[in-house]
Amino acid sequence: MDNSADPDPQTRTINWRVRVALAVLLLLAVVVVSVTNKLLTDRFTESTRNRAELRLALYSGNLLSELRQNAVVPQLLARDAELIGALNSADYTASTRRLISFVEEIGAASLMLLDIDGRTVAATDRSRLGSSHRAEPYFVDAIRANATIFTVAPREAGGYGFFYSRRVQSGSDVLGVIAVEVDLQKFGRAWAGISDAVIVTDSTGTIILTTEPRWRGRTEEEALARQTPQNAIQRAIQATADWTAQPTDSYLEGEAVMRLETRIPFRGWRMASFTTYASVRERVNGVLALEIMGFAILLALSFYALSRRTALRMALFQRESAELRTLNAALQREIAERKRVQETLAVAEQTLEQSSKLAALGEMSAAVSHELNQPLAAMKTYLAGARLLLRRNRLDEALSSFGRIDDLIERMGGITRQLKSYARKGQEAFSPVDMGDALASALSMMEPQLRQRHVQINRIVPDQPVQVMGDRLRIEQVMVNLLRNAIDATKSEAAPKVEILLTAGETATLTVRDNGPGIEDLDQLFEPFYTTKQPGDGVGLGLAISSGIVNDLGGRLTARNGQAGGAVFEMQLPIMGDEHSTQAAE
């Protein structure tokens, strides 16, 4: 048996997969087109409905505005002295001219002045002069009622006229009627230029205003059922099913249309519009045509790709072995590179660890230098004072200065110990601290600088003790830093002033305010080595150390610019006795 014509198993597998792929593509095209048709139909139908609702609201608003605008005209003209005088004297030579002067400003269709017998004695339409309106409702009802009357009057030529009328009287004598015809037909003419059919019905359901003149005077059901023979082709547009899956609002000339209705707040009037689905069909069909074209192109490309695939298979097989050899060599190079990088990384880690140790040592040295400057400056001042007192043989006062120097030396030792805690948190237990006493001690340390700079200190401290749980020495250290920064900030001020306020509420709050230039960069203020001082005046560690101390005590240190200028620092610490705050501090 000759099997040379039979395809090999691999070729049969490829052909089977190609058929499945093409079948899946065709099925996908059908599903996508169907889903797109459904989704876009609903979406475009909804958008068409929204636009129709917007137009309906606009039309009803314009109609109501026109009616309200003309409603006050009869009341004003009924009080016109010249018109009343003309009716009294029966001299109407200037009345028509006067009404014509009003009509352009008012925007009404026409104005008529009727005497007591219903005869037109003045009118903006001169063809109406002398005509009798004695039996018209707008004349009869106006004579009977002392109010403005609105009347919808059928016309002999077809359609309706819309009139506002009011009787004209002089004292208790009725002289005639002023009638204002409202031009609502202009809306029908304007609406006729759009694709929608619009109707306005009165309280009885009769169509009084419409874009279709043959509908006037009929009910909506009668108008929709009215189909002339020339519309047979249009009726044939209606297919076996409606365009949308939703219930049809109404049928116009045999075609499904979208019907929207709104109420006009005027004498029970209602407005309805009928919108065709033609625009929806056009938009959906356009998108479906693009999708079908896209799938056709995709199918053509698929056939082209399949034809090219057979030609490329042999070339791919030949290149595969070469690519594998190249990949193997690249992997070997990557392994060697990774080993070298790991060795370099180990050396970098050792270097970084040594650099971190040196940075910590430099930060500690700078902190010690910064914090010891204040006690040393105070000691220098006390030594100079003691030397002067000894020369004057005032030994008791000199011994007092030496006692203060001894206190400062003890404080320097405490500061050295506490500065070490900046690098490693201490383990000492907290104890009650009176914030007022700590503030007094900090001011005592800053006394030489205050006296030298002539800084005005305004201090407000409550009568009752304000106690917190913490380390008094570290709290005093923060206070000294805040006071020194405030003093340095007022160097450029002619009258330097520092305000200190201690308050007790949910927290113990110490506020230090100066009248200096304020703070330019609040974001970097508490970062180490950030300073605005001149070189040699500070290294930028004071506030960083202070912030770390306050955080260790369970509080927070904040800074802002005052509304009247200057900088404002606030140190908030938990009040002793607040269980939550105490736990946070511990």
mmCIF file with all atom_site columns, N, CA and C in Angstrom, residues 382-437:
data_model
loop_
_atom_site.group_PDB
_atom_site.id
_atom_site.type_symbol
_atom_site.label_atom_id
_atom_site.label_alt_id
_atom_site.label_comp_id
_atom_site.label_asym_id
_atom_site.label_entity_id
_atom_site.label_seq_id
_atom_site.pdbx_PDB_ins_code
_atom_site.Cartn_x
_atom_site.Cartn_y
_atom_site.Cartn_z
_atom_site.occupancy
_atom_site.B_iso_or_equiv
_atom_site.pdbx_formal_charge
_atom_site.auth_seq_id
_atom_site.auth_comp_id
_atom_site.auth_asym_id
_atom_site.auth_atom_id
_atom_site.pdbx_PDB_model_num
ATOM 1   N N  . TYR A 1 382 ? 30.371 83.633 85.492  1.00 0.00 ? 382 TYR A N  1
ATOM 2   C CA . TYR A 1 382 ? 30.431 83.546 86.955  1.00 0.00 ? 382 TYR A CA 1
ATOM 3   C C  . TYR A 1 382 ? 31.862 83.710 87.476  1.00 0.00 ? 382 TYR A C  1
ATOM 4   N N  . LEU A 1 383 ? 32.882 83.159 86.752  1.00 0.00 ? 383 LEU A N  1
ATOM 5   C CA . LEU A 1 383 ? 34.276 83.308 87.174  1.00 0.00 ? 383 LEU A CA 1
ATOM 6   C C  . LEU A 1 383 ? 34.705 84.775 87.118  1.00 0.00 ? 383 LEU A C  1
ATOM 7   N N  . ALA A 1 384 ? 34.249 85.451 86.021  1.00 0.00 ? 384 ALA A N  1
ATOM 8   C CA . ALA A 1 384 ? 34.618 86.870 85.943  1.00 0.00 ? 384 ALA A CA 1
ATOM 9   C C  . ALA A 1 384 ? 33.988 87.648 87.098  1.00 0.00 ? 384 ALA A C  1
ATOM 10  N N  . GLY A 1 385 ? 32.713 87.301 87.419  1.00 0.00 ? 385 GLY A N  1
ATOM 11  C CA . GLY A 1 385 ? 32.056 87.985 88.538  1.00 0.00 ? 385 GLY A CA 1
ATOM 12  C C  . GLY A 1 385 ? 32.715 87.661 89.865  1.00 0.00 ? 385 GLY A C  1
ATOM 13  N N  . ALA A 1 386 ? 33.102 86.376 90.062  1.00 0.00 ? 386 ALA A N  1
ATOM 14  C CA . ALA A 1 386 ? 33.752 85.994 91.329  1.00 0.00 ? 386 ALA A CA 1
ATOM 15  C C  . ALA A 1 386 ? 35.089 86.706 91.496  1.00 0.00 ? 386 ALA A C  1
ATOM 16  N N  . ARG A 1 387 ? 35.850 86.800 90.372  1.00 0.00 ? 387 ARG A N  1
ATOM 17  C CA . ARG A 1 387 ? 37.148 87.494 90.462  1.00 0.00 ? 387 ARG A CA 1
ATOM 18  C C  . ARG A 1 387 ? 36.952 88.955 90.892  1.00 0.00 ? 387 ARG A C  1
ATOM 19  N N  . LEU A 1 388 ? 35.926 89.585 90.316  1.00 0.00 ? 388 LEU A N  1
ATOM 20  C CA . LEU A 1 388 ? 35.661 90.985 90.668  1.00 0.00 ? 388 LEU A CA 1
ATOM 21  C C  . LEU A 1 388 ? 35.218 91.099 92.134  1.00 0.00 ? 388 LEU A C  1
ATOM 22  N N  . LEU A 1 389 ? 34.425 90.125 92.620  1.00 0.00 ? 389 LEU A N  1
ATOM 23  C CA . LEU A 1 389 ? 33.953 90.158 94.009  1.00 0.00 ? 389 LEU A CA 1
ATOM 24  C C  . LEU A 1 389 ? 35.098 89.944 94.995  1.00 0.00 ? 389 LEU A C  1
ATOM 25  N N  . LEU A 1 390 ? 36.059 89.059 94.622  1.00 0.00 ? 390 LEU A N  1
ATOM 26  C CA . LEU A 1 390 ? 37.216 88.832 95.508  1.00 0.00 ? 390 LEU A CA 1
ATOM 27  C C  . LEU A 1 390 ? 38.079 90.092 95.625  1.00 0.00 ? 390 LEU A C  1
ATOM 28  N N  . ARG A 1 391 ? 38.210 90.800 94.491  1.00 0.00 ? 391 ARG A N  1
ATOM 29  C CA . ARG A 1 391 ? 39.012 92.041 94.561  1.00 0.00 ? 391 ARG A CA 1
ATOM 30  C C  . ARG A 1 391 ? 38.363 93.078 95.473  1.00 0.00 ? 391 ARG A C  1
ATOM 31  N N  . ARG A 1 392 ? 37.005 93.019 95.515  1.00 0.00 ? 392 ARG A N  1
ATOM 32  C CA . ARG A 1 392 ? 36.292 93.964 96.369  1.00 0.00 ? 392 ARG A CA 1
ATOM 33  C C  . ARG A 1 392 ? 36.054 93.408 97.764  1.00 0.00 ? 392 ARG A C  1
ATOM 34  N N  . ASN A 1 393 ? 36.650 92.230 98.049  1.00 0.00 ? 393 ASN A N  1
ATOM 35  C CA . ASN A 1 393 ? 36.574 91.606 99.375  1.00 0.00 ? 393 ASN A CA 1
ATOM 36  C C  . ASN A 1 393 ? 35.123 91.282 99.754  1.00 0.00 ? 393 ASN A C  1
ATOM 37  N N  . ARG A 1 394 ? 34.332 90.824 98.768  1.00 0.00 ? 394 ARG A N  1
ATOM 38  C CA . ARG A 1 394 ? 32.948 90.391 99.020  1.00 0.00 ? 394 ARG A CA 1
ATOM 39  C C  . ARG A 1 394 ? 32.927 88.873 98.902  1.00 0.00 ? 394 ARG A C  1
ATOM 40  N N  . LEU A 1 395 ? 33.442 88.252 99.991  1.00 0.00 ? 395 LEU A N  1
ATOM 41  C CA . LEU A 1 395 ? 33.711 86.810 99.961  1.00 0.00 ? 395 LEU A CA 1
ATOM 42  C C  . LEU A 1 395 ? 32.424 86.006 99.893  1.00 0.00 ? 395 LEU A C  1
ATOM 43  N N  . ASP A 1 396 ? 31.367 86.390 100.587 1.00 0.00 ? 396 ASP A N  1
ATOM 44  C CA . ASP A 1 396 ? 30.130 85.590 100.582 1.00 0.00 ? 396 ASP A CA 1
ATOM 45  C C  . ASP A 1 396 ? 29.529 85.518 99.177  1.00 0.00 ? 396 ASP A C  1
ATOM 46  N N  . GLU A 1 397 ? 29.520 86.652 98.534  1.00 0.00 ? 397 GLU A N  1
ATOM 47  C CA . GLU A 1 397 ? 28.957 86.645 97.177  1.00 0.00 ? 397 GLU A CA 1
ATOM 48  C C  . GLU A 1 397 ? 29.838 85.861 96.219  1.00 0.00 ? 397 GLU A C  1
ATOM 49  N N  . ALA A 1 398 ? 31.190 85.947 96.437  1.00 0.00 ? 398 ALA A N  1
ATOM 50  C CA . ALA A 1 398 ? 32.095 85.172 95.584  1.00 0.00 ? 398 ALA A CA 1
ATOM 51  C C  . ALA A 1 398 ? 31.868 83.685 95.781  1.00 0.00 ? 398 ALA A C  1
ATOM 52  N N  . LEU A 1 399 ? 31.697 83.258 97.088  1.00 0.00 ? 399 LEU A N  1
ATOM 53  C CA . LEU A 1 399 ? 31.423 81.836 97.340  1.00 0.00 ? 399 LEU A CA 1
ATOM 54  C C  . LEU A 1 399 ? 30.117 81.407 96.666  1.00 0.00 ? 399 LEU A C  1
ATOM 55  N N  . SER A 1 400 ? 29.133 82.291 96.622  1.00 0.00 ? 400 SER A N  1
ATOM 56  C CA . SER A 1 400 ? 27.876 81.952 95.941  1.00 0.00 ? 400 SER A CA 1
ATOM 57  C C  . SER A 1 400 ? 28.111 81.708 94.453  1.00 0.00 ? 400 SER A C  1
ATOM 58  N N  . SER A 1 401 ? 28.979 82.518 93.836  1.00 0.00 ? 401 SER A N  1
ATOM 59  C CA . SER A 1 401 ? 29.298 82.312 92.423  1.00 0.00 ? 401 SER A CA 1
ATOM 60  C C  . SER A 1 401 ? 30.001 80.993 92.211  1.00 0.00 ? 401 SER A C  1
ATOM 61  N N  . PHE A 1 402 ? 30.928 80.661 93.172  1.00 0.00 ? 402 PHE A N  1
ATOM 62  C CA . PHE A 1 402 ? 31.615 79.364 93.038  1.00 0.00 ? 402 PHE A CA 1
ATOM 63  C C  . PHE A 1 402 ? 30.627 78.219 93.181  1.00 0.00 ? 402 PHE A C  1
ATOM 64  N N  . GLY A 1 403 ? 29.601 78.399 94.060  1.00 0.00 ? 403 GLY A N  1
ATOM 65  C CA . GLY A 1 403 ? 28.578 77.356 94.187  1.00 0.00 ? 403 GLY A CA 1
ATOM 66  C C  . GLY A 1 403 ? 27.817 77.160 92.887  1.00 0.00 ? 403 GLY A C  1
ATOM 67  N N  . ARG A 1 404 ? 27.516 78.259 92.216  1.00 0.00 ? 404 ARG A N  1
ATOM 68  C CA . ARG A 1 404 ? 26.826 78.140 90.918  1.00 0.00 ? 404 ARG A CA 1
ATOM 69  C C  . ARG A 1 404 ? 27.721 77.456 89.887  1.00 0.00 ? 404 ARG A C  1
ATOM 70  N N  . ILE A 1 405 ? 29.048 77.785 89.956  1.00 0.00 ? 405 ILE A N  1
ATOM 71  C CA . ILE A 1 405 ? 29.964 77.120 89.026  1.00 0.00 ? 405 ILE A CA 1
ATOM 72  C C  . ILE A 1 405 ? 29.983 75.623 89.288  1.00 0.00 ? 405 ILE A C  1
ATOM 73  N N  . ASP A 1 406 ? 29.945 75.232 90.585  1.00 0.00 ? 406 ASP A N  1
ATOM 74  C CA . ASP A 1 406 ? 29.921 73.812 90.920  1.00 0.00 ? 406 ASP A CA 1
ATOM 75  C C  . ASP A 1 406 ? 28.656 73.154 90.364  1.00 0.00 ? 406 ASP A C  1
ATOM 76  N N  . ASP A 1 407 ? 27.527 73.865 90.459  1.00 0.00 ? 407 ASP A N  1
ATOM 77  C CA . ASP A 1 407 ? 26.280 73.316 89.894  1.00 0.00 ? 407 ASP A CA 1
ATOM 78  C C  . ASP A 1 407 ? 26.392 73.135 88.386  1.00 0.00 ? 407 ASP A C  1
ATOM 79  N N  . LEU A 1 408 ? 27.052 74.106 87.734  1.00 0.00 ? 408 LEU A N  1
ATOM 80  C CA . LEU A 1 408 ? 27.197 73.993 86.289  1.00 0.00 ? 408 LEU A CA 1
ATOM 81  C C  . LEU A 1 408 ? 28.096 72.835 85.899  1.00 0.00 ? 408 LEU A C  1
ATOM 82  N N  . ILE A 1 409 ? 29.142 72.604 86.724  1.00 0.00 ? 409 ILE A N  1
ATOM 83  C CA . ILE A 1 409 ? 30.011 71.451 86.427  1.00 0.00 ? 409 ILE A CA 1
ATOM 84  C C  . ILE A 1 409 ? 29.228 70.161 86.562  1.00 0.00 ? 409 ILE A C  1
ATOM 85  N N  . GLU A 1 410 ? 28.379 70.072 87.605  1.00 0.00 ? 410 GLU A N  1
ATOM 86  C CA . GLU A 1 410 ? 27.538 68.887 87.763  1.00 0.00 ? 410 GLU A CA 1
ATOM 87  C C  . GLU A 1 410 ? 26.574 68.749 86.587  1.00 0.00 ? 410 GLU A C  1
ATOM 88  N N  . ARG A 1 411 ? 26.054 69.890 86.156  1.00 0.00 ? 411 ARG A N  1
ATOM 89  C CA . ARG A 1 411 ? 25.141 69.849 85.023  1.00 0.00 ? 411 ARG A CA 1
ATOM 90  C C  . ARG A 1 411 ? 25.861 69.397 83.759  1.00 0.00 ? 411 ARG A C  1
ATOM 91  N N  . MET A 1 412 ? 27.131 69.837 83.550  1.00 0.00 ? 412 MET A N  1
ATOM 92  C CA . MET A 1 412 ? 27.890 69.406 82.383  1.00 0.00 ? 412 MET A CA 1
ATOM 93  C C  . MET A 1 412 ? 28.094 67.900 82.384  1.00 0.00 ? 412 MET A C  1
ATOM 94  N N  . GLY A 1 413 ? 28.319 67.356 83.565  1.00 0.00 ? 413 GLY A N  1
ATOM 95  C CA . GLY A 1 413 ? 28.437 65.902 83.634  1.00 0.00 ? 413 GLY A CA 1
ATOM 96  C C  . GLY A 1 413 ? 27.132 65.220 83.288  1.00 0.00 ? 413 GLY A C  1
ATOM 97  N N  . GLY A 1 414 ? 26.028 65.795 83.772  1.00 0.00 ? 414 GLY A N  1
ATOM 98  C CA . GLY A 1 414 ? 24.715 65.212 83.443  1.00 0.00 ? 414 GLY A CA 1
ATOM 99  C C  . GLY A 1 414 ? 24.423 65.313 81.956  1.00 0.00 ? 414 GLY A C  1
ATOM 100 N N  . ILE A 1 415 ? 24.783 66.445 81.351  1.00 0.00 ? 415 ILE A N  1
ATOM 101 C CA . ILE A 1 415 ? 24.543 66.610 79.911  1.00 0.00 ? 415 ILE A CA 1
ATOM 102 C C  . ILE A 1 415 ? 25.342 65.588 79.117  1.00 0.00 ? 415 ILE A C  1
ATOM 103 N N  . THR A 1 416 ? 26.580 65.351 79.545  1.00 0.00 ? 416 THR A N  1
ATOM 104 C CA . THR A 1 416 ? 27.402 64.350 78.858  1.00 0.00 ? 416 THR A CA 1
ATOM 105 C C  . THR A 1 416 ? 26.746 62.978 78.925  1.00 0.00 ? 416 THR A C  1
ATOM 106 N N  . ARG A 1 417 ? 26.228 62.659 80.108  1.00 0.00 ? 417 ARG A N  1
ATOM 107 C CA . ARG A 1 417 ? 25.567 61.353 80.236  1.00 0.00 ? 417 ARG A CA 1
ATOM 108 C C  . ARG A 1 417 ? 24.303 61.293 79.366  1.00 0.00 ? 417 ARG A C  1
ATOM 109 N N  . GLN A 1 418 ? 23.543 62.400 79.350  1.00 0.00 ? 418 GLN A N  1
ATOM 110 C CA . GLN A 1 418 ? 22.290 62.370 78.588  1.00 0.00 ? 418 GLN A CA 1
ATOM 111 C C  . GLN A 1 418 ? 22.546 62.409 77.087  1.00 0.00 ? 418 GLN A C  1
ATOM 112 N N  . LEU A 1 419 ? 23.609 63.064 76.643  1.00 0.00 ? 419 LEU A N  1
ATOM 113 C CA . LEU A 1 419 ? 23.900 63.071 75.218  1.00 0.00 ? 419 LEU A CA 1
ATOM 114 C C  . LEU A 1 419 ? 24.240 61.680 74.698  1.00 0.00 ? 419 LEU A C  1
ATOM 115 N N  . LYS A 1 420 ? 24.789 60.845 75.580  1.00 0.00 ? 420 LYS A N  1
ATOM 116 C CA . LYS A 1 420 ? 25.031 59.460 75.164  1.00 0.00 ? 420 LYS A CA 1
ATOM 117 C C  . LYS A 1 420 ? 23.720 58.748 74.869  1.00 0.00 ? 420 LYS A C  1
ATOM 118 N N  . SER A 1 421 ? 22.648 59.147 75.561  1.00 0.00 ? 421 SER A N  1
ATOM 119 C CA . SER A 1 421 ? 21.352 58.491 75.336  1.00 0.00 ? 421 SER A CA 1
ATOM 120 C C  . SER A 1 421 ? 20.771 58.863 73.980  1.00 0.00 ? 421 SER A C  1
ATOM 121 N N  . TYR A 1 422 ? 21.310 59.904 73.331  1.00 0.00 ? 422 TYR A N  1
ATOM 122 C CA . TYR A 1 422 ? 20.847 60.232 71.988  1.00 0.00 ? 422 TYR A CA 1
ATOM 123 C C  . TYR A 1 422 ? 21.214 59.131 70.995  1.00 0.00 ? 422 TYR A C  1
ATOM 124 N N  . ALA A 1 423 ? 22.368 58.486 71.243  1.00 0.00 ? 423 ALA A N  1
ATOM 125 C CA . ALA A 1 423 ? 22.784 57.370 70.398  1.00 0.00 ? 423 ALA A CA 1
ATOM 126 C C  . ALA A 1 423 ? 22.186 56.053 70.864  1.00 0.00 ? 423 ALA A C  1
ATOM 127 N N  . ARG A 1 424 ? 21.928 55.905 72.204  1.00 0.00 ? 424 ARG A N  1
ATOM 128 C CA . ARG A 1 424 ? 21.312 54.676 72.702  1.00 0.00 ? 424 ARG A CA 1
ATOM 129 C C  . ARG A 1 424 ? 20.372 55.048 73.826  1.00 0.00 ? 424 ARG A C  1
ATOM 130 N N  . LYS A 1 425 ? 19.106 54.569 73.719  1.00 0.00 ? 425 LYS A N  1
ATOM 131 C CA . LYS A 1 425 ? 18.086 54.938 74.695  1.00 0.00 ? 425 LYS A CA 1
ATOM 132 C C  . LYS A 1 425 ? 18.483 54.430 76.079  1.00 0.00 ? 425 LYS A C  1
ATOM 133 N N  . GLY A 1 426 ? 18.360 55.345 77.084  1.00 0.00 ? 426 GLY A N  1
ATOM 134 C CA . GLY A 1 426 ? 18.749 54.979 78.448  1.00 0.00 ? 426 GLY A CA 1
ATOM 135 C C  . GLY A 1 426 ? 17.726 54.076 79.103  1.00 0.00 ? 426 GLY A C  1
ATOM 136 N N  . GLN A 1 427 ? 18.123 53.501 80.219  1.00 0.00 ? 427 GLN A N  1
ATOM 137 C CA . GLN A 1 427 ? 17.257 52.566 80.939  1.00 0.00 ? 427 GLN A CA 1
ATOM 138 C C  . GLN A 1 427 ? 16.799 53.119 82.277  1.00 0.00 ? 427 GLN A C  1
ATOM 139 N N  . GLU A 1 428 ? 17.111 54.403 82.555  1.00 0.00 ? 428 GLU A N  1
ATOM 140 C CA . GLU A 1 428 ? 16.763 54.949 83.857  1.00 0.00 ? 428 GLU A CA 1
ATOM 141 C C  . GLU A 1 428 ? 15.257 55.157 83.962  1.00 0.00 ? 428 GLU A C  1
ATOM 142 N N  . ALA A 1 429 ? 14.709 54.948 85.149  1.00 0.00 ? 429 ALA A N  1
ATOM 143 C CA . ALA A 1 429 ? 13.261 55.111 85.374  1.00 0.00 ? 429 ALA A CA 1
ATOM 144 C C  . ALA A 1 429 ? 12.908 56.601 85.451  1.00 0.00 ? 429 ALA A C  1
ATOM 145 N N  . PHE A 1 430 ? 11.676 56.924 85.029  1.00 0.00 ? 430 PHE A N  1
ATOM 146 C CA . PHE A 1 430 ? 11.197 58.290 85.093  1.00 0.00 ? 430 PHE A CA 1
ATOM 147 C C  . PHE A 1 430 ? 10.698 58.608 86.498  1.00 0.00 ? 430 PHE A C  1
ATOM 148 N N  . SER A 1 431 ? 10.661 59.904 86.787  1.00 0.00 ? 431 SER A N  1
ATOM 149 C CA . SER A 1 431 ? 10.175 60.385 88.087  1.00 0.00 ? 431 SER A CA 1
ATOM 150 C C  . SER A 1 431 ? 9.355  61.640 87.854  1.00 0.00 ? 431 SER A C  1
ATOM 151 N N  . PRO A 1 432 ? 8.499  62.025 88.827  1.00 0.00 ? 432 PRO A N  1
ATOM 152 C CA . PRO A 1 432 ? 7.706  63.252 88.655  1.00 0.00 ? 432 PRO A CA 1
ATOM 153 C C  . PRO A 1 432 ? 8.585  64.487 88.512  1.00 0.00 ? 432 PRO A C  1
ATOM 154 N N  . VAL A 1 433 ? 8.241  65.352 87.554  1.00 0.00 ? 433 VAL A N  1
ATOM 155 C CA . VAL A 1 433 ? 9.007  66.571 87.294  1.00 0.00 ? 433 VAL A CA 1
ATOM 156 C C  . VAL A 1 433 ? 8.029  67.739 87.258  1.00 0.00 ? 433 VAL A C  1
ATOM 157 N N  . ASP A 1 434 ? 8.338  68.791 88.053  1.00 0.00 ? 434 ASP A N  1
ATOM 158 C CA . ASP A 1 434 ? 7.555  70.016 88.028  1.00 0.00 ? 434 ASP A CA 1
ATOM 159 C C  . ASP A 1 434 ? 8.071  70.880 86.884  1.00 0.00 ? 434 ASP A C  1
ATOM 160 N N  . MET A 1 435 ? 7.217  71.091 85.860  1.00 0.00 ? 435 MET A N  1
ATOM 161 C CA . MET A 1 435 ? 7.640  71.852 84.687  1.00 0.00 ? 435 MET A CA 1
ATOM 162 C C  . MET A 1 435 ? 7.987  73.287 85.042  1.00 0.00 ? 435 MET A C  1
ATOM 163 N N  . GLY A 1 436 ? 7.311  73.865 86.036  1.00 0.00 ? 436 GLY A N  1
ATOM 164 C CA . GLY A 1 436 ? 7.624  75.230 86.436  1.00 0.00 ? 436 GLY A CA 1
ATOM 165 C C  . GLY A 1 436 ? 9.015  75.333 87.032  1.00 0.00 ? 436 GLY A C  1
ATOM 166 N N  . ASP A 1 437 ? 9.380  74.362 87.932  1.00 0.00 ? 437 ASP A N  1
ATOM 167 C CA . ASP A 1 437 ? 10.730 74.373 88.505  1.00 0.00 ? 437 ASP A CA 1
ATOM 168 C C  . ASP A 1 437 ? 11.781 74.148 87.421  1.00 0.00 ? 437 ASP A C  1
#
